[in-house]
Coordinates of C-alpha atoms and ligand atoms in Angstrom, one line a residue:
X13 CA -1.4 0.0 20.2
X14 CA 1.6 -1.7 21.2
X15 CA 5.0 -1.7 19.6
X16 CA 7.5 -4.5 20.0
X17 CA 11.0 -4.1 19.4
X18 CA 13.9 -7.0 19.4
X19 CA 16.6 -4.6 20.4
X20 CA 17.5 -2.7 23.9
X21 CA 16.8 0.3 21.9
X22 CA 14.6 1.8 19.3
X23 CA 15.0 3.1 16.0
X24 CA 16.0 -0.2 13.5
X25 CA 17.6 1.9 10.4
X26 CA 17.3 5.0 12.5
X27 CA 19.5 5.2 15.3
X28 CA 22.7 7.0 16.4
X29 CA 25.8 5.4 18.5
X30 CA 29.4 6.8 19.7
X31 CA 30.8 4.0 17.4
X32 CA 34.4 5.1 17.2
X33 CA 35.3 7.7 20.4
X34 CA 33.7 9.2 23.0
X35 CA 31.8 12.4 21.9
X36 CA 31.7 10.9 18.3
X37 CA 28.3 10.7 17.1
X38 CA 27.5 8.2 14.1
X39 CA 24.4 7.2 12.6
X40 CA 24.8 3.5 12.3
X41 CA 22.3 3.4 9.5
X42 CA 20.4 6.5 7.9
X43 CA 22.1 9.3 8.1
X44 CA 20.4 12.1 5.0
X45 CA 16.6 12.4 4.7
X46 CA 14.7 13.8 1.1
X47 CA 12.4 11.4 2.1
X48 CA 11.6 12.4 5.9
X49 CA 11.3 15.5 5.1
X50 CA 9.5 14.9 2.1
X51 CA 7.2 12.2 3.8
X52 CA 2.9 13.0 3.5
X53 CA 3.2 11.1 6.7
X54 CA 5.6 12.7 8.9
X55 CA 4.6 16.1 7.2
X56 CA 1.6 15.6 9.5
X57 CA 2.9 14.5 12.9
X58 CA 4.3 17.2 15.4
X59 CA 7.8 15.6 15.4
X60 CA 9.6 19.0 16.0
X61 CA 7.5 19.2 19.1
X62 CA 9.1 15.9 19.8
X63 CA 12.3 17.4 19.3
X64 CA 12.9 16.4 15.9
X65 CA 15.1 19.8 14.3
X66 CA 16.3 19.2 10.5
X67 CA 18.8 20.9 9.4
X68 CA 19.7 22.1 6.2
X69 CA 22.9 22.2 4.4
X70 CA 23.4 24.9 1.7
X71 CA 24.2 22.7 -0.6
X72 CA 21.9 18.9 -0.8
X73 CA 24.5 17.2 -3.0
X74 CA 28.2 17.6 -4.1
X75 CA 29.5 15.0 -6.6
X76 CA 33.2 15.7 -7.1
X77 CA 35.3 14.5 -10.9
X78 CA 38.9 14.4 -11.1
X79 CA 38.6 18.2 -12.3
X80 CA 36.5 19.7 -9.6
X81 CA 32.5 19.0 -8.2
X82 CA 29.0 19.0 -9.8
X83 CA 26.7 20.6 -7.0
X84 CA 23.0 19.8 -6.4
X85 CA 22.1 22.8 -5.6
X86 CA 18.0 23.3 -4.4
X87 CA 17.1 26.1 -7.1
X88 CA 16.7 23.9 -10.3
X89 CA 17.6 26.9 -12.5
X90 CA 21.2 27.5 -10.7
X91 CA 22.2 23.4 -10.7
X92 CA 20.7 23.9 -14.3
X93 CA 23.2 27.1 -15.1
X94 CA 26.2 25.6 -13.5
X95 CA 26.0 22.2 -16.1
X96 CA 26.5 24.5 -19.2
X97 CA 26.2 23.1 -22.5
X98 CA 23.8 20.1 -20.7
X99 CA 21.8 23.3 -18.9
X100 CA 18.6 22.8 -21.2
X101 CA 18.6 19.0 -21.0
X102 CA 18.3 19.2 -17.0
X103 CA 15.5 21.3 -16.7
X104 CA 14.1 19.4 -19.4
X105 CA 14.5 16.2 -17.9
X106 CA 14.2 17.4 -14.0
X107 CA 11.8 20.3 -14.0
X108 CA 8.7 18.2 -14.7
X109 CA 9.3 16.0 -11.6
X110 CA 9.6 18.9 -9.8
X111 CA 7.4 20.9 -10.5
X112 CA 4.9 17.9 -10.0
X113 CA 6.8 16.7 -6.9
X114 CA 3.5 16.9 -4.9
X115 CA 1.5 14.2 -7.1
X116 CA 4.8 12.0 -7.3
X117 CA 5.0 12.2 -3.2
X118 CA 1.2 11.8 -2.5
X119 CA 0.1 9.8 -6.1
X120 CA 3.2 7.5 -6.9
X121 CA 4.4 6.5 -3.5
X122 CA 2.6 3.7 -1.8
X123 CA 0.9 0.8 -3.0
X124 CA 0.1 1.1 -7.3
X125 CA -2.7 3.0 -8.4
X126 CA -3.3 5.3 -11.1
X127 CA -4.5 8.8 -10.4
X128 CA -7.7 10.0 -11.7
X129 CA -7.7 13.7 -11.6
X130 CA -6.8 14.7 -15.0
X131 CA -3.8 16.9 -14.1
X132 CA -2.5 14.4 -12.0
X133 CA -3.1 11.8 -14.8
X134 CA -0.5 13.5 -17.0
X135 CA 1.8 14.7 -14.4
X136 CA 2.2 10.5 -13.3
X137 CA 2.1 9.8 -17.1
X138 CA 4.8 11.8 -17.9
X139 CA 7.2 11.0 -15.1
X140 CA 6.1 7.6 -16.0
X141 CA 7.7 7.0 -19.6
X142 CA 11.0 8.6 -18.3
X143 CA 10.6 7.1 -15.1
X144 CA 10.5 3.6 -16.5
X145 CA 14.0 3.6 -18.6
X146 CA 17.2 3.0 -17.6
X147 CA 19.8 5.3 -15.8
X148 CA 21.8 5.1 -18.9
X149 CA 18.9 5.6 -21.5
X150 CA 18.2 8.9 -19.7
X151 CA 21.7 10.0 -18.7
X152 CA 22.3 10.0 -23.1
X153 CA 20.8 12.9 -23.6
X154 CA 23.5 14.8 -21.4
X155 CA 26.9 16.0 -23.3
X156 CA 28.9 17.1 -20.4
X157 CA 30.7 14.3 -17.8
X158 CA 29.2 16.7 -15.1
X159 CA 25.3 16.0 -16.0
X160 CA 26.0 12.1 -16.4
X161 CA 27.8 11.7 -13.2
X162 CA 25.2 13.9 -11.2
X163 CA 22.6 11.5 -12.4
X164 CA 24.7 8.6 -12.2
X165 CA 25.4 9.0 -8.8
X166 CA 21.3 9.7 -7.2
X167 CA 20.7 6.5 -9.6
X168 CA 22.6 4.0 -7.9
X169 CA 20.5 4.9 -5.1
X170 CA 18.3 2.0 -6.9
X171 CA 20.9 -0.5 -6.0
X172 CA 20.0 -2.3 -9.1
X173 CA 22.5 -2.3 -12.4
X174 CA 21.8 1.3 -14.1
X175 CA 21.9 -0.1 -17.5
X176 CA 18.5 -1.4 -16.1
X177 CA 14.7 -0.4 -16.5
X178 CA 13.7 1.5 -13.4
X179 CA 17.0 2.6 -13.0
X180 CA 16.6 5.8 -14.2
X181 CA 13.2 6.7 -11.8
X182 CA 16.1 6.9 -8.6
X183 CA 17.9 9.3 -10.3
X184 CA 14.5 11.7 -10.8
X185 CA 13.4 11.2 -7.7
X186 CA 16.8 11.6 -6.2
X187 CA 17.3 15.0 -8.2
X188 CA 13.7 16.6 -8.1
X189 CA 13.9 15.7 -4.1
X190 CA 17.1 17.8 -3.8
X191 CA 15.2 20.8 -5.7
X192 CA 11.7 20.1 -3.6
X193 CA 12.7 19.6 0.1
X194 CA 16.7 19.1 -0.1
X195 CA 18.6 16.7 1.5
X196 CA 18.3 17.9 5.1
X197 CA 19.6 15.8 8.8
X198 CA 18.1 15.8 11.8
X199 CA 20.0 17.7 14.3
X200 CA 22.2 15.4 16.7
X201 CA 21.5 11.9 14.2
X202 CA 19.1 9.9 12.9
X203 CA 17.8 8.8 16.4
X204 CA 16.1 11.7 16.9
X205 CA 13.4 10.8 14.0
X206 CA 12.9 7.5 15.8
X207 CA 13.3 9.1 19.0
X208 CA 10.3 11.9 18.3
X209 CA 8.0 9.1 16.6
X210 CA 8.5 6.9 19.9
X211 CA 7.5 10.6 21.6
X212 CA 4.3 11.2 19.7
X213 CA 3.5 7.1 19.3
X214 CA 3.0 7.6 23.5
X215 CA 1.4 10.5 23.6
X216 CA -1.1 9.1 22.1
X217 CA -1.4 6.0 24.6
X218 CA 0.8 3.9 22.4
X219 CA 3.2 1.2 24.6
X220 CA 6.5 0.1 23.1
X221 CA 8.3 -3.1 24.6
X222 CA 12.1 -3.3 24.0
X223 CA 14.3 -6.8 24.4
X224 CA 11.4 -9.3 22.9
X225 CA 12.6 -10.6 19.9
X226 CA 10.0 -12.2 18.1
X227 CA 10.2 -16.1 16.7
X228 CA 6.6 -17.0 16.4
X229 CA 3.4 -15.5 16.2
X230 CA 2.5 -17.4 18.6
X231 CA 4.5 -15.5 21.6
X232 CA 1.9 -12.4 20.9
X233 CA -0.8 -11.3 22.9
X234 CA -4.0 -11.9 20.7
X235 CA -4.8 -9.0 18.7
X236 CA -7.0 -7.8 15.8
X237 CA -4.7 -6.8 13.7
X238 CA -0.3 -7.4 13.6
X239 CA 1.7 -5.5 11.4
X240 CA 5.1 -6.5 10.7
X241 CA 8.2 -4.8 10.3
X242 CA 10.0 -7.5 9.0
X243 CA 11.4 -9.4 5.5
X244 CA 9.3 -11.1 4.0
X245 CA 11.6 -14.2 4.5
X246 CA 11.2 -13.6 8.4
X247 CA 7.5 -13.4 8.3
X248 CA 7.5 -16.8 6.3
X249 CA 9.3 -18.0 9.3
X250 CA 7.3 -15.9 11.9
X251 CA 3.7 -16.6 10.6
X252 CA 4.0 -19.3 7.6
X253 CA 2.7 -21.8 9.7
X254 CA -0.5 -19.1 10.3
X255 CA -0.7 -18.0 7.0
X256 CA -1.1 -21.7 5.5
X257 CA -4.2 -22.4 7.1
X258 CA -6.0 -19.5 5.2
X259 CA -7.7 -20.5 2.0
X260 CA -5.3 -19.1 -1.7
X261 CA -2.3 -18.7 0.7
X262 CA -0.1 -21.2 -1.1
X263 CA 0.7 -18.9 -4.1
X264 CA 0.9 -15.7 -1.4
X265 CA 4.0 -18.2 0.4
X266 CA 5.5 -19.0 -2.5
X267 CA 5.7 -15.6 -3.8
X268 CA 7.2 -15.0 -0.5
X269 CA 9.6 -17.6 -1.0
X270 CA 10.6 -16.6 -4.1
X271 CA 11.3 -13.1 -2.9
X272 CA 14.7 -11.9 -3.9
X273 CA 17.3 -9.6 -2.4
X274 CA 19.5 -6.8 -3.9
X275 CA 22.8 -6.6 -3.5
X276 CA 24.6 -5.4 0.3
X277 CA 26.3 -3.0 1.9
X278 CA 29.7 -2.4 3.7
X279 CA 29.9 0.8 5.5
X280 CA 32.6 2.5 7.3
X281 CA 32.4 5.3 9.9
X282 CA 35.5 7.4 11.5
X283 CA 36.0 10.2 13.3
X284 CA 38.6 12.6 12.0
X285 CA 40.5 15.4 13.6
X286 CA 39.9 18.1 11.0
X287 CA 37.1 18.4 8.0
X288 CA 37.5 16.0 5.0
X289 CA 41.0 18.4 3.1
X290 CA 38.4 17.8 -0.3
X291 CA 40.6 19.2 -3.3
X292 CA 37.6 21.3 -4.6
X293 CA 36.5 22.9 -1.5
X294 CA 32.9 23.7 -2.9
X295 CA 32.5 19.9 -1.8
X296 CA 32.2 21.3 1.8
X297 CA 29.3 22.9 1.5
X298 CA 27.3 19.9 1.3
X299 CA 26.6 16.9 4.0
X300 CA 26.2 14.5 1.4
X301 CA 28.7 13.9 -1.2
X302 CA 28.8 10.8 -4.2
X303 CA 32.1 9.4 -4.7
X304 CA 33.0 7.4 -7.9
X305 CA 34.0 10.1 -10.7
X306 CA 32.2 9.5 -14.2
X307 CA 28.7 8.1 -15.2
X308 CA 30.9 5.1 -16.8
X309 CA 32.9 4.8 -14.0
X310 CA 29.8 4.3 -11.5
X311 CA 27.9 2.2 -13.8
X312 CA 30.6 -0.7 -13.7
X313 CA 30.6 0.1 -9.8
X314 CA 27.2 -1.0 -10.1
X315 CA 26.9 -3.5 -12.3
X316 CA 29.8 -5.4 -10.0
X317 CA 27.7 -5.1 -7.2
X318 CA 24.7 -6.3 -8.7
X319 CA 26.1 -9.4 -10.3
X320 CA 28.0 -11.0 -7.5
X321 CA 31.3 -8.7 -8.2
X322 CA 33.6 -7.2 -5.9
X323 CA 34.1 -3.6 -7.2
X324 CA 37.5 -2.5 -7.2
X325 CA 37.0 1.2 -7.4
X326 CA 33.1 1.1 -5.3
X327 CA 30.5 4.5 -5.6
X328 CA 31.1 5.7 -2.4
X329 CA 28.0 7.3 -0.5
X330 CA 29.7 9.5 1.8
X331 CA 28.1 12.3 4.3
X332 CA 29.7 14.3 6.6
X333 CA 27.1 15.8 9.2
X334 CA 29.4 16.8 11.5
X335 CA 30.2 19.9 9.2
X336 CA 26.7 21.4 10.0
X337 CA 25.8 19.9 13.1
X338 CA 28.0 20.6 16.2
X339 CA 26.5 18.0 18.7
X340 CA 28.1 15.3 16.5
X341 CA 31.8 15.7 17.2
X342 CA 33.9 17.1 19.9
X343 CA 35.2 21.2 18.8
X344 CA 37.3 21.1 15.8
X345 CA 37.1 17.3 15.4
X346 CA 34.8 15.3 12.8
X347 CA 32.5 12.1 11.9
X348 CA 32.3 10.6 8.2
X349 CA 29.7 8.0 7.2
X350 CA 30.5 5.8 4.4
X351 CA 29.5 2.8 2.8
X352 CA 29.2 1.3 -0.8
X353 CA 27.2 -1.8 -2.5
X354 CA 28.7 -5.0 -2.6
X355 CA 27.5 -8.1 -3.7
X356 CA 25.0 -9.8 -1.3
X357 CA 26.7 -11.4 1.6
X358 CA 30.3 -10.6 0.7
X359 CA 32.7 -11.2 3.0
X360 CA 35.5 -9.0 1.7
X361 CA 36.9 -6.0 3.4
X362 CA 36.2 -3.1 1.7
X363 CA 37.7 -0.6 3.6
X364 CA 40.6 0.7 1.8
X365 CA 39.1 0.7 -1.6
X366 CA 36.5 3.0 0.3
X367 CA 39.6 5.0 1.7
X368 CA 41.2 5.2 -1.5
X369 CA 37.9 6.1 -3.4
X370 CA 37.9 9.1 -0.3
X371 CA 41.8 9.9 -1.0
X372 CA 41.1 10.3 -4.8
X373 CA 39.0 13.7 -4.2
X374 CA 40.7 14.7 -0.6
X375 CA 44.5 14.2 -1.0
X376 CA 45.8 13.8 2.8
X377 CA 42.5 12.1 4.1
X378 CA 43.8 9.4 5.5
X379 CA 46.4 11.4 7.9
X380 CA 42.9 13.1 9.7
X381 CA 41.6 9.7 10.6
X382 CA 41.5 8.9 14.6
X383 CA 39.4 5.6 14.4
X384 CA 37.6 3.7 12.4
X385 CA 34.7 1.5 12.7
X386 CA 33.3 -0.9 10.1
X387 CA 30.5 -2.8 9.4
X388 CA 30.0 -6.1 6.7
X389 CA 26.7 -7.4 5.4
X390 CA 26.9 -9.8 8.0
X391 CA 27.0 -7.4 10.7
X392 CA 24.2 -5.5 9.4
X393 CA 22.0 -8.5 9.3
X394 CA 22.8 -9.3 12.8
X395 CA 22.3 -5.4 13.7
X396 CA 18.7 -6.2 12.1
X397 CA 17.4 -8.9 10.7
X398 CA 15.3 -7.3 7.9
X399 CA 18.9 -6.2 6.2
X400 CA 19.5 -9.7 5.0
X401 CA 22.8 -10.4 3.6
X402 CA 23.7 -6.4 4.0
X403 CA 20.6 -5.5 1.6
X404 CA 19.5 -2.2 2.9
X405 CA 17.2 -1.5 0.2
X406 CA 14.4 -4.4 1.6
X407 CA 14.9 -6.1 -1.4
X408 CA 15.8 -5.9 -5.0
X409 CA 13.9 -2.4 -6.7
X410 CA 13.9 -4.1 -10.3
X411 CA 11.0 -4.4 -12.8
X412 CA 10.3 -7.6 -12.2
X413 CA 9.6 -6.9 -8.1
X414 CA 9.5 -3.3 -8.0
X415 CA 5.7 -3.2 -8.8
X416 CA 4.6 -6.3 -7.0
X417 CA 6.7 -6.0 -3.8
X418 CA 6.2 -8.6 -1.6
X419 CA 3.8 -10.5 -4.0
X420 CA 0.7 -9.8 -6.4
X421 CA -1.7 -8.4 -4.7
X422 CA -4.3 -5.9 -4.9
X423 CA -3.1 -4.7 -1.4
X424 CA 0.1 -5.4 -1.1
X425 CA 0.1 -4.7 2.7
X426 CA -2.5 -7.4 2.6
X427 CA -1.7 -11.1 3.9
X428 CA -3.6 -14.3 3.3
X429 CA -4.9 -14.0 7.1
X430 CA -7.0 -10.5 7.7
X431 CA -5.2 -10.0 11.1
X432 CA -1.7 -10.1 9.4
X433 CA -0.4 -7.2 7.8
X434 CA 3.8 -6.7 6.6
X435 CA 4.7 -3.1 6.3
X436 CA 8.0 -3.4 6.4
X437 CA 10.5 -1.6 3.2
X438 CA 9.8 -5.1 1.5
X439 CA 6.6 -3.3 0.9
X440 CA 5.7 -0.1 -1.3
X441 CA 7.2 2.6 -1.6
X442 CA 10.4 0.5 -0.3
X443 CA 13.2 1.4 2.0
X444 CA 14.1 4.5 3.5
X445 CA 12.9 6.7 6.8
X446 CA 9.6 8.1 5.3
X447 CA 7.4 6.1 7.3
X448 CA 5.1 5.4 4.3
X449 CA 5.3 1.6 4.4
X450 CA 3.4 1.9 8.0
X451 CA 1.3 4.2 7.2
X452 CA -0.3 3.0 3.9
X453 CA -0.1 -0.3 6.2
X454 CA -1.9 1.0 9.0
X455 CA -4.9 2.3 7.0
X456 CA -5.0 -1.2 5.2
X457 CA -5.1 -3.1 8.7
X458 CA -8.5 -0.3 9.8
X459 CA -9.9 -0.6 7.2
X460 CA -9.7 -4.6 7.6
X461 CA -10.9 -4.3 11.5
X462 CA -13.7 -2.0 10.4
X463 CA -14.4 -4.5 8.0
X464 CA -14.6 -7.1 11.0
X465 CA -11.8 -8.3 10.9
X466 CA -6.2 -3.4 19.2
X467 CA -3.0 -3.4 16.8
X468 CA 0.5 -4.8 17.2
X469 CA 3.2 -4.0 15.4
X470 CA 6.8 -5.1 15.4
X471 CA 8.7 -2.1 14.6
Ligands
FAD23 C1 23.8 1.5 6.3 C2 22.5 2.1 5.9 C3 22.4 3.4 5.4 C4 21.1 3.9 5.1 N1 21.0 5.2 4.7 C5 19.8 5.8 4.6 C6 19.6 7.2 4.4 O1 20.6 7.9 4.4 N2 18.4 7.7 4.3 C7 17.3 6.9 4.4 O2 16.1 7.5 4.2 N3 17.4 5.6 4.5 C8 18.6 5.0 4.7 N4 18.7 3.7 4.9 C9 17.5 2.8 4.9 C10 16.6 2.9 6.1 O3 17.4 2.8 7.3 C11 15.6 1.8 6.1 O4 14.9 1.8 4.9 C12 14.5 2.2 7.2 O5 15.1 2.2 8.4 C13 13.4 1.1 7.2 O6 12.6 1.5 8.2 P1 11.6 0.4 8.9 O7 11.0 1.0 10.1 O8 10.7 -0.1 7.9 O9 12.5 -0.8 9.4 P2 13.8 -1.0 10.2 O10 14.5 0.3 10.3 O11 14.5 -2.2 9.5 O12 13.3 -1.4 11.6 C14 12.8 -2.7 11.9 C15 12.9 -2.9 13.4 O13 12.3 -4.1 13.7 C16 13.1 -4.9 14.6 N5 12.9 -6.3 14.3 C17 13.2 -7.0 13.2 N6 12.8 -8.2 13.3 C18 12.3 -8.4 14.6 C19 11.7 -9.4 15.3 N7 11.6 -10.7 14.8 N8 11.3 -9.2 16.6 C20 11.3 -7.9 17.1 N9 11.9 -6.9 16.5 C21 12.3 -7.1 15.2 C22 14.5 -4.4 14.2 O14 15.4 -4.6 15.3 C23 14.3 -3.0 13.9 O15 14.5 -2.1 15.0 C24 19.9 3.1 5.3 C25 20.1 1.8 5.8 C26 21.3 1.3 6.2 C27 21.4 0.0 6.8

């Protein structure tokens, strides 16, 4: 098993870098991880014996309004208590996915299928019919601006419009993850997830080759099987010449072709000389924090984003993992990650309506800040090719390519050729570090080789 990387270093949406001052340690890309820890695949590898340590905040989520925060908190009942009048309605609407967060994680994630056990049947069914409505539809049931913001804000994880179908399963998934295995990070940065698969990967006799970026299938070695890491716009320009030989591959291509993106990202990190001054210091007791006041206020956020918009006051996704990890900063000093969406490909500076958005819930921000460092959709694309146009999301999550990402297919790991595979966040369950694209990959491309059919994969 080899492993071919384009960069000097590993770890793709994974990876840590002094990007503003010495002893400053930011995550260029990920940075909080439900989904790492919640991963059926990671849960399985000995990553802490790879030096992999999460840590966890005390509180997964703070999501401050104008009149003080709304805190995720992990025991259901307390976030519950907390939203008052809409205390009911949450556990209503949350408990279910929680409580059935193992057949969501193991059952729902990965390539579509319907579970047959009968308990997990009407667990999926369930989650289902709330799962498929919009962020809006579900956040009506909530009186309070405290409920409807909390949701709001773990929905436009979706990066689609929240007024949209679909919309409304990010913010489950989002809430029950914070209740089920919180919203821990990896002690010293994201690298360290990359760095302790990298570990295990050669323990087991695995090879990784760094500095070979790859322009056509033909510059690898033959193999049995390929898996790519990779949009599937790059693997149209990778392997479309390879794939068009194989008989029913023209509707596979154009699928491919067809493929849309979601809107980008612009993301700003800084290193400060003091903790964020927030005005409701509750918000310090969490690493990540949603930034963009009401439901209402978030929505249009959103909906600019999504429909070529600039928005002039953006959702912020902000964390602040110096706070409960020491190696990050130098004693006393600390490192903010931010970013919001933006249309795909913008080119505008965002950086003081980020500040600003900051400034709104920390009065005095701005004096803490020592440097800054910034990065546009175009940067992020030339950081890695698969974020095309700053989309960090592997392409658009909506109903109409949600269920059939990259194309219609029973497999959708699956190529035209047998020896092709993509498993990249253009595949089910989509982006994020979970590992579950490879994985669910992986066991497509054996059971191709066992089926006739040494393994490459561009990671
Ligand atoms: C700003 C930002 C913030 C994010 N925040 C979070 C977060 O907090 N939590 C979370 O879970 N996820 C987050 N994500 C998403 C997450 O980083 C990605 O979904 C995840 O990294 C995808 O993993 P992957 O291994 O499939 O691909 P990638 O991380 O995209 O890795 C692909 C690798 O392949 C290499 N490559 C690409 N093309 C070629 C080629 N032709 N030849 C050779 N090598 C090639 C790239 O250099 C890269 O190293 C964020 C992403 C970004 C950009």
């Amino acid at each position: 098993m080899q492993v071919i990387e384009g960069e000097a270093t590993i770890g793709g949406g994974c990876r840590s870098a002094e990007l503003t001052l010495p002893g400053f340690v930011h995550d260029i890309c990920s940075a909080v991880h439900p989904l790492g820890r919640g991963s059926p695949f990671f849960s399985q590898l000995p990553l802490d014996r790879h030096g992999l340590r999460w840590i966890d905040p005390p509180v997964p989520l703070a999501h401050p309004l104008d009149d003080g925060a709304v805190l995720l908190l992990r025991d259901l009942d307390e976030t519950a208590h907390r939203l008052g009048a809409d205390a009911d309605t949450y556990r209503d609407l949350v408990g279910p996915a929680v409580r059935n967060w193992d057949v969501i994680i193991n059952d729902l994630t990965g390539p579509f299928r319907i579970p047959l056990h009968p308990r997990k049947l009407l667990a999926a069914a369930g989650f289902g019919v709330r799962a498929l409505q919009s962020l809006t539809g579900l956040a009506s049931r909530f009186k309070t601006k405290a409920a409807r913001a909390l949701l709001a804000g773990c929905g436009a994880h979706s990066m689609i419009g929240l007024t949209e179908y679909l919309s409304g399963a990010f913010g489950l998934i989002f809430l029950a993850s914070g209740h089920s295995v919180g919203w821990p990070i990896p002690a010293g940065g994201s690298q360290r997830i990359a760095d302790a698969l990298a570990a295990h990967l050669e323990s087991l006799g695995g090879t990784i080759v760094l500095g070979q970026r790859i322009t056509s299938i033909d510059h690898l070695e033959p193999a049995r099987g390929v898996l790519f890491d990779i949009s599937p716009r790059q693997l149209l320009e990778i392997a479309g010449g390879r794939l068009s030989c194989w008989r029913g591959s023209g509707l596979y291509l154009r699928q491919l072709r067809r493929f849309r993106q979601g809107p980008g990202v612009f993301k700003l990190d800084l290193a400060l000389d003091g903790p964020i001054p927030w005005r409701d210091p509750e918000v310090l007791r969490a690493a990540t924090v949603h930034l963009g006041g009401t439901l209402e206020e978030i929505v249009a956020s959103e909906a600019a984003a999504t429909n070529g918009r600039i928005p002039e006051s953006p959702f912020v996704l902000l964390a602040q993992c110096s706070l409960f990890d020491s190696s990050r900063a130098p004693a006393g000093r600390h490192t903010v990650w931010a970013y919001c969406h933006v249309p795909n490909g913008a080119t505008v500076d965002m950086t003081e309506r980020i500040l600003t958005q900051i400034e709104r819930f920390a009065p005095g921000f701005r004096d803490r800040i020592l440097a800054t460092s910034k990065l546009t959709p175009a940067d992020l694309e030339r950081y890695n090719p698969n974020n095309l146009g700053g989309d960090i999301g592997g392409g658009r999550s909506d109903i109409g390519q949600f269920f059939t990402r990259p194309a219609w297919r029973l497999d959708p790991y699956s190529t035209p050729d047998p020896g092709i595979f993509l498993c990249s966040a253009s595949t089910p369950p989509g982006a994020g570090v979970h590992g579950l694209c490879g994985w669910y990959a992986a066991r497509s491309a054996l059971r191709g080789i066992l089926r006739g059919g040494h393994g490459t994969q561009i990671a």
